[in-house]
Tab-separated table of C-alpha atoms in Angstrom:
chain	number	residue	atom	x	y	z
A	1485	UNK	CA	58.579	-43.139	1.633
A	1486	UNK	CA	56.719	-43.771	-1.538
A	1487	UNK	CA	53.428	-44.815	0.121
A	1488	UNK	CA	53.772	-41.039	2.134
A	1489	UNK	CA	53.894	-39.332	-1.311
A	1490	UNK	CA	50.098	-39.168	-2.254
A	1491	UNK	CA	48.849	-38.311	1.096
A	1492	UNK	CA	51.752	-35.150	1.020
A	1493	UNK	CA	50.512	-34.338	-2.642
A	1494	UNK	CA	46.401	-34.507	-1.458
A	1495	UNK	CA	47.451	-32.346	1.188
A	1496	UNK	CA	49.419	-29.599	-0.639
A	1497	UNK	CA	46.554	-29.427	-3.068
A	1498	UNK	CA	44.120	-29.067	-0.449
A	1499	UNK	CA	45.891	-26.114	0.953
A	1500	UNK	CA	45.820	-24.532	-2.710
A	1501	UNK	CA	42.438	-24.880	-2.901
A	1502	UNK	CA	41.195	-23.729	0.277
A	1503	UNK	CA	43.667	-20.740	0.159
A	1504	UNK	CA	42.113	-20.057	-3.500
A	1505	UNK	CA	38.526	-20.507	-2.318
A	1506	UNK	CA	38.702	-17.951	1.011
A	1507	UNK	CA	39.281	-14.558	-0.636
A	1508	UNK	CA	36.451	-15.946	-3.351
A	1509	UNK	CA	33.708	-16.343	-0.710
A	1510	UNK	CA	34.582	-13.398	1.091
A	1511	UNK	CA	34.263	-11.225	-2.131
A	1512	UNK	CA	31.069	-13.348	-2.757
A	1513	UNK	CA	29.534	-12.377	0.809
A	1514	UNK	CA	30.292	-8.513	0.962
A	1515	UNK	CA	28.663	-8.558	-2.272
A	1516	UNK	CA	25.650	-10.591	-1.520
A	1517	UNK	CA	25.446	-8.129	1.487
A	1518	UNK	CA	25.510	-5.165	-0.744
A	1519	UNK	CA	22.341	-6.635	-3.258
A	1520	UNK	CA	21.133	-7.385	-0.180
A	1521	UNK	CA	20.495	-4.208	0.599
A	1522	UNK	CA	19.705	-2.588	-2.366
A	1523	UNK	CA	17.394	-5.732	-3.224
A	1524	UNK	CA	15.803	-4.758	0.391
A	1525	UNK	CA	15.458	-0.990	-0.787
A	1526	UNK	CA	14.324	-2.041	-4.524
A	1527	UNK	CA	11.687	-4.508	-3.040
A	1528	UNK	CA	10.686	-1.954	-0.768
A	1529	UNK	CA	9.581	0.848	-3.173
A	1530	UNK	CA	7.163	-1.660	-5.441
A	1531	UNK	CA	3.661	-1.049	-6.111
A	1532	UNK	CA	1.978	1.518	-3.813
A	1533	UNK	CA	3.590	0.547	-0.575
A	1534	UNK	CA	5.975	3.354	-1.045
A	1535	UNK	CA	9.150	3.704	1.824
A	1536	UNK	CA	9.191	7.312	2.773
A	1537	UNK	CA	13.019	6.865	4.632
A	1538	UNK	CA	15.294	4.498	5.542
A	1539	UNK	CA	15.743	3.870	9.724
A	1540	UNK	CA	18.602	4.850	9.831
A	1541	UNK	CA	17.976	8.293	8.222
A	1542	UNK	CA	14.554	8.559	10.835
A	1543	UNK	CA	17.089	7.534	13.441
A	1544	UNK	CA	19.143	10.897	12.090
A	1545	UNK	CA	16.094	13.303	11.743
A	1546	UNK	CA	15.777	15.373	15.619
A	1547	UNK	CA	14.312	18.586	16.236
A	1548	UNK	CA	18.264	19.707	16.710
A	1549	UNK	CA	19.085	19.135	13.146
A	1550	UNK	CA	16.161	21.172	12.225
A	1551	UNK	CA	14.225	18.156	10.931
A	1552	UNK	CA	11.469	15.620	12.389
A	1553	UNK	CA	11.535	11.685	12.348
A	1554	UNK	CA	8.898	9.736	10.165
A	1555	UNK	CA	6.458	7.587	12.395
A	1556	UNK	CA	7.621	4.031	12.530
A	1557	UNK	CA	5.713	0.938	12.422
A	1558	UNK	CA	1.947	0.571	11.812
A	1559	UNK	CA	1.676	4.707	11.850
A	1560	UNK	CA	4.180	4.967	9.062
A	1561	UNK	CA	2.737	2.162	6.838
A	1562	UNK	CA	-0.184	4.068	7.492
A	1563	UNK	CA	0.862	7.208	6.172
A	1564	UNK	CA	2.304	5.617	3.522
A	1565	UNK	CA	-0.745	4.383	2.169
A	1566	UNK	CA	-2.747	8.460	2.072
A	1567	UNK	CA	0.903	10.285	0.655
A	1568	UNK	CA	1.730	6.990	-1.941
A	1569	UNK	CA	4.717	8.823	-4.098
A	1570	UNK	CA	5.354	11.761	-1.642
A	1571	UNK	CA	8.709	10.471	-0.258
A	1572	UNK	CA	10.138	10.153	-3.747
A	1573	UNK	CA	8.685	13.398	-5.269
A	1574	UNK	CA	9.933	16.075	-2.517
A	1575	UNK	CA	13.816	15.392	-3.235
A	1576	UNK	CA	13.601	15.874	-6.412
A	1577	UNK	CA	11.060	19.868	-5.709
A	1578	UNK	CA	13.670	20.547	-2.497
A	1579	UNK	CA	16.234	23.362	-2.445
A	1580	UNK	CA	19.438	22.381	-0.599
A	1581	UNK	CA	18.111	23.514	2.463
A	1582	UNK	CA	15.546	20.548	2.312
A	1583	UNK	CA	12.665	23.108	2.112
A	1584	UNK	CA	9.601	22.697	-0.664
A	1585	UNK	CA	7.186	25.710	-1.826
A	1586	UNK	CA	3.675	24.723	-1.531
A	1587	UNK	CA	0.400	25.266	-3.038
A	1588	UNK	CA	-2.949	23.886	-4.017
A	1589	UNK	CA	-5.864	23.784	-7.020
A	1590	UNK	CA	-8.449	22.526	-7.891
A	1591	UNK	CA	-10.027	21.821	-11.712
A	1592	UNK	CA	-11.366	25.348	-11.108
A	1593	UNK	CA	-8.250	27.287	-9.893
A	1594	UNK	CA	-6.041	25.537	-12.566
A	1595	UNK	CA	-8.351	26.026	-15.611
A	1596	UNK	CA	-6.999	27.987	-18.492
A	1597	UNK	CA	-6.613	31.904	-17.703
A	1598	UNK	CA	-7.482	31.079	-13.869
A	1599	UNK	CA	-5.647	31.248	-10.339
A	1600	UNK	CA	-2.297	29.299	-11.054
A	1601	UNK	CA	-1.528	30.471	-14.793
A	1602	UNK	CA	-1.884	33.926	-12.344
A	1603	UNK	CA	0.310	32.402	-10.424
A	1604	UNK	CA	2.731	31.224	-12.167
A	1605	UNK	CA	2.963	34.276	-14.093
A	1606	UNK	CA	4.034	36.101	-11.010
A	1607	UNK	CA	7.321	34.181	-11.004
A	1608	UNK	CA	7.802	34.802	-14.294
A	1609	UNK	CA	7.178	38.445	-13.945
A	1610	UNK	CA	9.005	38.818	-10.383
A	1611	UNK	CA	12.261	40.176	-9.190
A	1612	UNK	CA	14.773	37.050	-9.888
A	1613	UNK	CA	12.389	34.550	-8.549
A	1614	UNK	CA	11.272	32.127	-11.580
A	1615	UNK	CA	13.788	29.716	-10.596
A	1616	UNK	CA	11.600	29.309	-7.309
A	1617	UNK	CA	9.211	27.467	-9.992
A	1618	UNK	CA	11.440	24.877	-9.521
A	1619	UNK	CA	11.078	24.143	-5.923
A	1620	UNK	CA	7.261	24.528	-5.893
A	1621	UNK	CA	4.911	21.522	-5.185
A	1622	UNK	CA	1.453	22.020	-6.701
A	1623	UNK	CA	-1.083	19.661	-4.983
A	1624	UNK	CA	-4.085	18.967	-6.720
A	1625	UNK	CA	-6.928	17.944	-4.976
A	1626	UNK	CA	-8.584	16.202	-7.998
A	1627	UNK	CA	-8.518	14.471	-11.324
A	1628	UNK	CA	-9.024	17.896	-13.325
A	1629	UNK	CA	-6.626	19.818	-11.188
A	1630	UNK	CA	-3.994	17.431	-11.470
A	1631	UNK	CA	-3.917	17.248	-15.219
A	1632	UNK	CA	-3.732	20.186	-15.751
A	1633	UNK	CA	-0.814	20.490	-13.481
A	1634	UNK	CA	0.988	18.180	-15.401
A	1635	UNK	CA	0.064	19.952	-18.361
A	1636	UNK	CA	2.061	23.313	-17.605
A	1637	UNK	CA	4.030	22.457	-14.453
A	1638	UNK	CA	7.189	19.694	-13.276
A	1639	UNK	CA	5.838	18.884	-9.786
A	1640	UNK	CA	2.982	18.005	-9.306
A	1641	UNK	CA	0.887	15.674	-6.818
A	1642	UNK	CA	-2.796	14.207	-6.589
A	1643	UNK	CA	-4.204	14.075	-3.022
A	1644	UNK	CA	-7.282	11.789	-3.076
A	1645	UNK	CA	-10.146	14.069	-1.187
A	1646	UNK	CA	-13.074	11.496	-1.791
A	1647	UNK	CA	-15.466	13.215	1.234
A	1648	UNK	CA	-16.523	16.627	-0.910
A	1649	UNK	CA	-16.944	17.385	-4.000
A	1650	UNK	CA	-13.441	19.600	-4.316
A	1651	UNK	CA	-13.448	20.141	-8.198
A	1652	UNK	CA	-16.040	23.768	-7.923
A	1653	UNK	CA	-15.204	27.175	-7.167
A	1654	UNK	CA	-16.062	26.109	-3.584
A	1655	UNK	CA	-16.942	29.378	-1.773
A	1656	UNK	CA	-15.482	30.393	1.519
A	1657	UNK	CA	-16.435	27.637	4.217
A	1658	UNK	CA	-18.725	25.510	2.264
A	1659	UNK	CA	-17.640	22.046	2.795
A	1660	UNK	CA	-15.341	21.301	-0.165
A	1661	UNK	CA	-13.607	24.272	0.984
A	1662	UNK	CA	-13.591	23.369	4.509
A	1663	UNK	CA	-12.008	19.545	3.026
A	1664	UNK	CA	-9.381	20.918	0.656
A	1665	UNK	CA	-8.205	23.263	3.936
A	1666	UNK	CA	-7.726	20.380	6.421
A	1667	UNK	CA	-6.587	17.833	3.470
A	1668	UNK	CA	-4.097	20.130	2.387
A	1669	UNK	CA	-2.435	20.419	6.185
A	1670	UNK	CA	-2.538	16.704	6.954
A	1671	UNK	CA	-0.184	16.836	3.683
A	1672	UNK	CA	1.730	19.578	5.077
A	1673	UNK	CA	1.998	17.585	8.351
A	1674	UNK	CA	3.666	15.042	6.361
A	1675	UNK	CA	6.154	16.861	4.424
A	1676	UNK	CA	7.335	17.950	8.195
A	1677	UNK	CA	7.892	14.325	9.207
A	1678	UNK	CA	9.525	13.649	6.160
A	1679	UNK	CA	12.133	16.480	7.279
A	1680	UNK	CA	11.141	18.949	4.696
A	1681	UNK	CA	10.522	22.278	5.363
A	1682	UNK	CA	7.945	23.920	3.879
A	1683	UNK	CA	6.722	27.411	2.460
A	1684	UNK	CA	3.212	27.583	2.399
A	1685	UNK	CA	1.267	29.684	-0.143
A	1686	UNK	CA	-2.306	29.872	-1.781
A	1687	UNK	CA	-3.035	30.207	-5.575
A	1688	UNK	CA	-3.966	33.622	-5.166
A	1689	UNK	CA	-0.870	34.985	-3.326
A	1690	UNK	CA	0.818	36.852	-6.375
A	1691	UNK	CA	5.141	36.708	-5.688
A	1692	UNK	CA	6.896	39.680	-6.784
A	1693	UNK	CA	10.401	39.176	-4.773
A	1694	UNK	CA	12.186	36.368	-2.838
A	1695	UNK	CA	9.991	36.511	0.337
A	1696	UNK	CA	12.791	33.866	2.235
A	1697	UNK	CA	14.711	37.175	2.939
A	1698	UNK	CA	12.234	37.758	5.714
A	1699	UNK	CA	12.047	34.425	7.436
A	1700	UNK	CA	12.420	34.888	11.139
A	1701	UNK	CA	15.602	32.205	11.531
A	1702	UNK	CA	14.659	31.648	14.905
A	1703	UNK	CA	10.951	31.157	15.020
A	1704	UNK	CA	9.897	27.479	14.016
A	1705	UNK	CA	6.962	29.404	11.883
A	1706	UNK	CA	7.005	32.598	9.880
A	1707	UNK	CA	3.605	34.076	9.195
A	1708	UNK	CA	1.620	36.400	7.235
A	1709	UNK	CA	-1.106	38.051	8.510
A	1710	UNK	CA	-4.525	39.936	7.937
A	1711	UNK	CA	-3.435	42.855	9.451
A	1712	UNK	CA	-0.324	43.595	11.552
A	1713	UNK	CA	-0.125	45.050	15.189
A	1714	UNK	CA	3.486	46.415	13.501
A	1715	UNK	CA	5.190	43.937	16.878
A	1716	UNK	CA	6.484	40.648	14.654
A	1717	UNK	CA	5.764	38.335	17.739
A	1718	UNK	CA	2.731	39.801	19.262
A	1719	UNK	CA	-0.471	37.295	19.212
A	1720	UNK	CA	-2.424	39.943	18.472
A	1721	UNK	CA	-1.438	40.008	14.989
A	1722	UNK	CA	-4.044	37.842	13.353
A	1723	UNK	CA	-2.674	34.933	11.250
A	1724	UNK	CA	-3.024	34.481	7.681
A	1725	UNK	CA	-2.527	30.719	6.632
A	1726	UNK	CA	-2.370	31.704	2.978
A	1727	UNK	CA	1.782	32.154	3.405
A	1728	UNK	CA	3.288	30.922	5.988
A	1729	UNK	CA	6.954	29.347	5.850
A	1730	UNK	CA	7.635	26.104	8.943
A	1731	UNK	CA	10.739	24.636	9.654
A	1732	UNK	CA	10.867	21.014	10.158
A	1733	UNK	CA	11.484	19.912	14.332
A	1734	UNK	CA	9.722	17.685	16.263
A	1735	UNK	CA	8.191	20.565	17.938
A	1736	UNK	CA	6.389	21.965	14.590
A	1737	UNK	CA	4.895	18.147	13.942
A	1738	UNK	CA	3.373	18.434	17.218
A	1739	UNK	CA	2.338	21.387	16.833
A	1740	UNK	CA	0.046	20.744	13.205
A	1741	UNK	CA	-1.254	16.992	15.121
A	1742	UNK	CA	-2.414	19.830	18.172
A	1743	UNK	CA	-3.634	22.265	15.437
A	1744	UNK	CA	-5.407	19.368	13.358
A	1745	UNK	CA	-6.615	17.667	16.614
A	1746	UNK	CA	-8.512	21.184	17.623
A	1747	UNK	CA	-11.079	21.056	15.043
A	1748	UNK	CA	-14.144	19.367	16.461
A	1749	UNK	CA	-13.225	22.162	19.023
A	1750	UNK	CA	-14.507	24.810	17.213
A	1751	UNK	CA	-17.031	23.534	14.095
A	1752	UNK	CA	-17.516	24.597	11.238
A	1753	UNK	CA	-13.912	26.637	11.384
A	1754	UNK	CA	-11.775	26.248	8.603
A	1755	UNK	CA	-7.578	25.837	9.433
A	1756	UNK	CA	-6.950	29.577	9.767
A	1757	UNK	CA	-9.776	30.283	12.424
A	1758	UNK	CA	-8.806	27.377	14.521
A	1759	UNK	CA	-5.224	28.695	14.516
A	1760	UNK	CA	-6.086	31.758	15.744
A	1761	UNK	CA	-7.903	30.594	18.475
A	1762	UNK	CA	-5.206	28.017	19.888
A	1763	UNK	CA	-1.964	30.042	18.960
A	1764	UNK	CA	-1.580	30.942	22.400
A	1765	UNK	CA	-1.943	27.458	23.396
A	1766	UNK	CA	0.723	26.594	20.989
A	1767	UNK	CA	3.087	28.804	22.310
A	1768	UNK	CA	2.654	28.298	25.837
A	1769	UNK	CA	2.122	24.945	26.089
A	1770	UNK	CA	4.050	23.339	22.741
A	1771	UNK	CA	6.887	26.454	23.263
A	1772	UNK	CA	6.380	27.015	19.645
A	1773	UNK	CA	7.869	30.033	18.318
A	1774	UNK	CA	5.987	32.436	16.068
A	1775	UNK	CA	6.681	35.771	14.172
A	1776	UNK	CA	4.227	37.231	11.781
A	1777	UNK	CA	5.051	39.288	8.482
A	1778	UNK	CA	4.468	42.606	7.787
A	1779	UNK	CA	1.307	43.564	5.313
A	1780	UNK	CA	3.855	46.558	3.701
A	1781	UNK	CA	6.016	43.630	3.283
A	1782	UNK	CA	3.542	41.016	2.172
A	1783	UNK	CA	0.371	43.207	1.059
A	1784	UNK	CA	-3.188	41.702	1.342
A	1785	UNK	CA	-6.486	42.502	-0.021
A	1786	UNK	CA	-7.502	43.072	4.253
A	1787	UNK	CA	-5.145	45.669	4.752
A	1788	UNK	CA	-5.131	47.339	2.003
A	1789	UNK	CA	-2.222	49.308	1.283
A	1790	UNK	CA	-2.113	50.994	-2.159
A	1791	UNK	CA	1.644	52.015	-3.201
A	1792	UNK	CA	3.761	49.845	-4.711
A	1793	UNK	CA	7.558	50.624	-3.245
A	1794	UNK	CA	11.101	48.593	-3.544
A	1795	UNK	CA	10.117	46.223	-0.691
A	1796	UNK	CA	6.765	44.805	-1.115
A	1797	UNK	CA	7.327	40.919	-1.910
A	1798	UNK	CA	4.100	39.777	-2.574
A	1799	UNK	CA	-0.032	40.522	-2.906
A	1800	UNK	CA	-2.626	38.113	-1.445
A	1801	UNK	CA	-6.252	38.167	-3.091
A	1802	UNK	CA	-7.484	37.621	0.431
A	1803	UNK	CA	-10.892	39.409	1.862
A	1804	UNK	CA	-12.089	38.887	-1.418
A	1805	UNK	CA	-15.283	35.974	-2.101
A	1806	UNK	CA	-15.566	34.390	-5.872
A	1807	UNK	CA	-13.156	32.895	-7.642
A	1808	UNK	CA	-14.219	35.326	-10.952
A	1809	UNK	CA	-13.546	38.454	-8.284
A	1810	UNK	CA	-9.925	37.173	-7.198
A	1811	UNK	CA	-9.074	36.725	-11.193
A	1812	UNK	CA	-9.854	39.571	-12.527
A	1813	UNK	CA	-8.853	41.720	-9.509
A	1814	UNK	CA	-5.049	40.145	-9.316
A	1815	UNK	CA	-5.397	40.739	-13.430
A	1816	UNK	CA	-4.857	44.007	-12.503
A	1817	UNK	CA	-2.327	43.367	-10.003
A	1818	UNK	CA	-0.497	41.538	-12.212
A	1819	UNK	CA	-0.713	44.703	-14.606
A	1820	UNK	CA	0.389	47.427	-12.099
A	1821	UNK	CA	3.411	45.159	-11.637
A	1822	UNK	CA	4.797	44.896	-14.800
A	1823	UNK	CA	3.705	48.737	-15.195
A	1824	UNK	CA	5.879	49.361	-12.156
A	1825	UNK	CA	8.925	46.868	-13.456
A	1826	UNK	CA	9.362	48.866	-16.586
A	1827	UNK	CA	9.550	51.990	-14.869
A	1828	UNK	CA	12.813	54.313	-14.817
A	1829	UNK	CA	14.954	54.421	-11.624
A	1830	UNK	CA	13.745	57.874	-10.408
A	1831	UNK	CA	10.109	57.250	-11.009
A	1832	UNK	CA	10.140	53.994	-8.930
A	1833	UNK	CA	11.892	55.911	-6.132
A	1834	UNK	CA	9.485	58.651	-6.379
A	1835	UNK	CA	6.792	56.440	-5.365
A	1836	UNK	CA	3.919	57.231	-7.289
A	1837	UNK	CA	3.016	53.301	-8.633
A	1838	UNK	CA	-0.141	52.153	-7.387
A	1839	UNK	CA	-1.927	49.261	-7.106
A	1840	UNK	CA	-5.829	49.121	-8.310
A	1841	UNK	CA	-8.307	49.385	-5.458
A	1842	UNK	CA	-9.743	45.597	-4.879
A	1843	UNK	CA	-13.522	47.433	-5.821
A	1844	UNK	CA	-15.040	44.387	-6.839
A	1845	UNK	CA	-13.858	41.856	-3.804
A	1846	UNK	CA	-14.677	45.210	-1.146
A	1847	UNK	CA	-18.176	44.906	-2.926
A	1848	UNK	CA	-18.349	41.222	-2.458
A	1849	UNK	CA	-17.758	41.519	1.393
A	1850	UNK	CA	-20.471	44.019	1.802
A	1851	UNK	CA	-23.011	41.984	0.042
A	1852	UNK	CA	-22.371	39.237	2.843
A	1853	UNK	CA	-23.958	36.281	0.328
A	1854	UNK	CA	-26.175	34.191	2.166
A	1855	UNK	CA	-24.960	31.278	4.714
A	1856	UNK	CA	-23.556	28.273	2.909
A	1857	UNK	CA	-25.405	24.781	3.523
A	1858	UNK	CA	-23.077	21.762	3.856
């Protein structure tokens, strides 16, 4: 009996131990799993090689949710590498519908007393829209642009466009006009894939009310146009990719690759003029779905309409060549507005505001400057 005694003791204090050890090494590998994967997801947003989602949120992203997937693989790593940062700015610029306000400068357009103090003004100055400040993007296209950004606005990002020289005035189809245009919707293309949707709108589009109001829900793009045929989905109405609003779907990625993919169609056309000239291809062979906006509703300099009523959301310096034309015209757009704002009740619904005839952009047009050289 007394030679069993040690082996019984060993054994009882083997059972302890083991007993004590188990729930220890399970607590020790659920959380070796969990820094696992945030030590995956820390690792993976070092340096520039920046992860723009998870798989398993790609895996969630389908055109039924209203959002696209991200390209996977070498295509992603890819994209990665031209929108470094993009994925981590747009939550923090999204409104809870996952959709970003959009615009772009340039060192010119953001100078001092240019196009996006203008701008930015107009929120100010608007109808309860200056929050909307807050869910704008402003893409700079250079180093000038992009300070300045910084230097009066939250979001801002830099997109490298090293084939033009980007930072000028950069008249109407020269080629730094022609690369900020095609730069600026590869960016937009991403923002899609990312599952963001986006609102579109130049510099020189003045807002004055909340134009989301008037987004068609059940087109998969909501356009402004030049001028409108006065039928929301006719073709005939001639786009205006200065404000345009896209929800994110698999069917609106495919539809900028198609759009992007048709310029050595149709050389030297900037984005708009392409558009115009595949729409119908869009539509009949992509199914996309397309309504355009109303110029009383979203006035341009190319349709001209003069009164200023209780429904007009925004003005578009549009028609209108010269970046010293566009400022000191929408100067005095800006000025009819807040005119307007501080009228009385009965004198805005008498409807005798006006805006200031565009003379100096009309006299630009008819001058028709000589052809640009590339």
């Amino acid at each position: 009996m007394g030679s069993m005694s040690k082996p019984s003791g060993l054994g009882h204090f083997g059972s302890f131990l083991l007993g004590a050890l188990l729930p220890t090494a399970l607590l020790f590998f659920l959380a070796s799993d969990r820094v696992g994967e945030r030590l995956t997801s820390s690792i993976s947003s070092i340096g520039n090689g920046y992860l723009l989602n998870s798989p398993a949120r790609q895996a969630n992203l389908t055109s039924d949710g209203g959002s696209a997937s991200a390209p996977a693989g070498d295509e992603e790593e890819e994209e990665q590498d031209r929108f470094p940062g993009l994925a981590e700015l747009l939550p923090r610029v999204a409104m809870a519908d996952r959709t970003v306000i959009v615009t772009s400068v340039n060192d010119a357009w953001a100078a001092p007393g240019s196009l996006l103090d203008l701008f930015r003004e107009s929120f100010r100055n608007g109808e309860g829209i200056e929050h909307l400040l807050n869910h704008t993007l402003i893409v700079a296209v250079d180093a000038g642009g992009f300070d300045r950004c910084r230097a009066v606005h939250p979001h801002c990002y830099r997109l490298e466009v090293k084939s033009a020289n980007v930072s000028a005035a950069n008249r109407f189809l020269s080629k730094g006009y022609l690369e900020i245009v095609w730069a600026k919707l590869s960016l937009q293309q991403r923002v899609l894939e990312l599952g963001y949707n986006y609102l579109f709108t130049d510099v020189d589009v003045m807002w004055l009310r909340d134009p989301f109001r008037h987004i068609n829900l059940y087109a998969d793009v909501t356009m402004s146009c030049d001028r409108f045929s006065g039928e929301p989905e006719s073709l005939k109405n001639s786009p205006n990719t200065g404000f345009y609003y896209v929800k994110s779907t698999e069917r609106t990625v495919a539809m900028v690759r198609y759009w992007r993919a048709a310029r050595p169609r149709f050389p030297p056309h900037h984005d708009q003029k392409i558009l115009d000239n595949i729409k119908s291809e869009l539509v009949g062979e992509l199914g996309v779905r397309i309504a355009f906006l109303d110029t009383a509703l979203f006035g341009t300099f190319c349709e001209f309409r003069d009164g200023i009523d209780g429904r007009v959301c925004t003005m578009h310096a549009n028609c209108c060549i010269g970046l010293d034309n566009k400022v000191r015209e929408l100067r005095g757009v800006v000025a009819a507005w807040k005119n307007y704002t501080a009228l009385p009740p009965a004198e805005k619904e008498a409807g005798k505001a006006r805006w200031p005839y565009p003379t100096r952009c009309r006299a630009a047009r008819r001058a028709k400057p000589a052809p640009i050289k590339n």
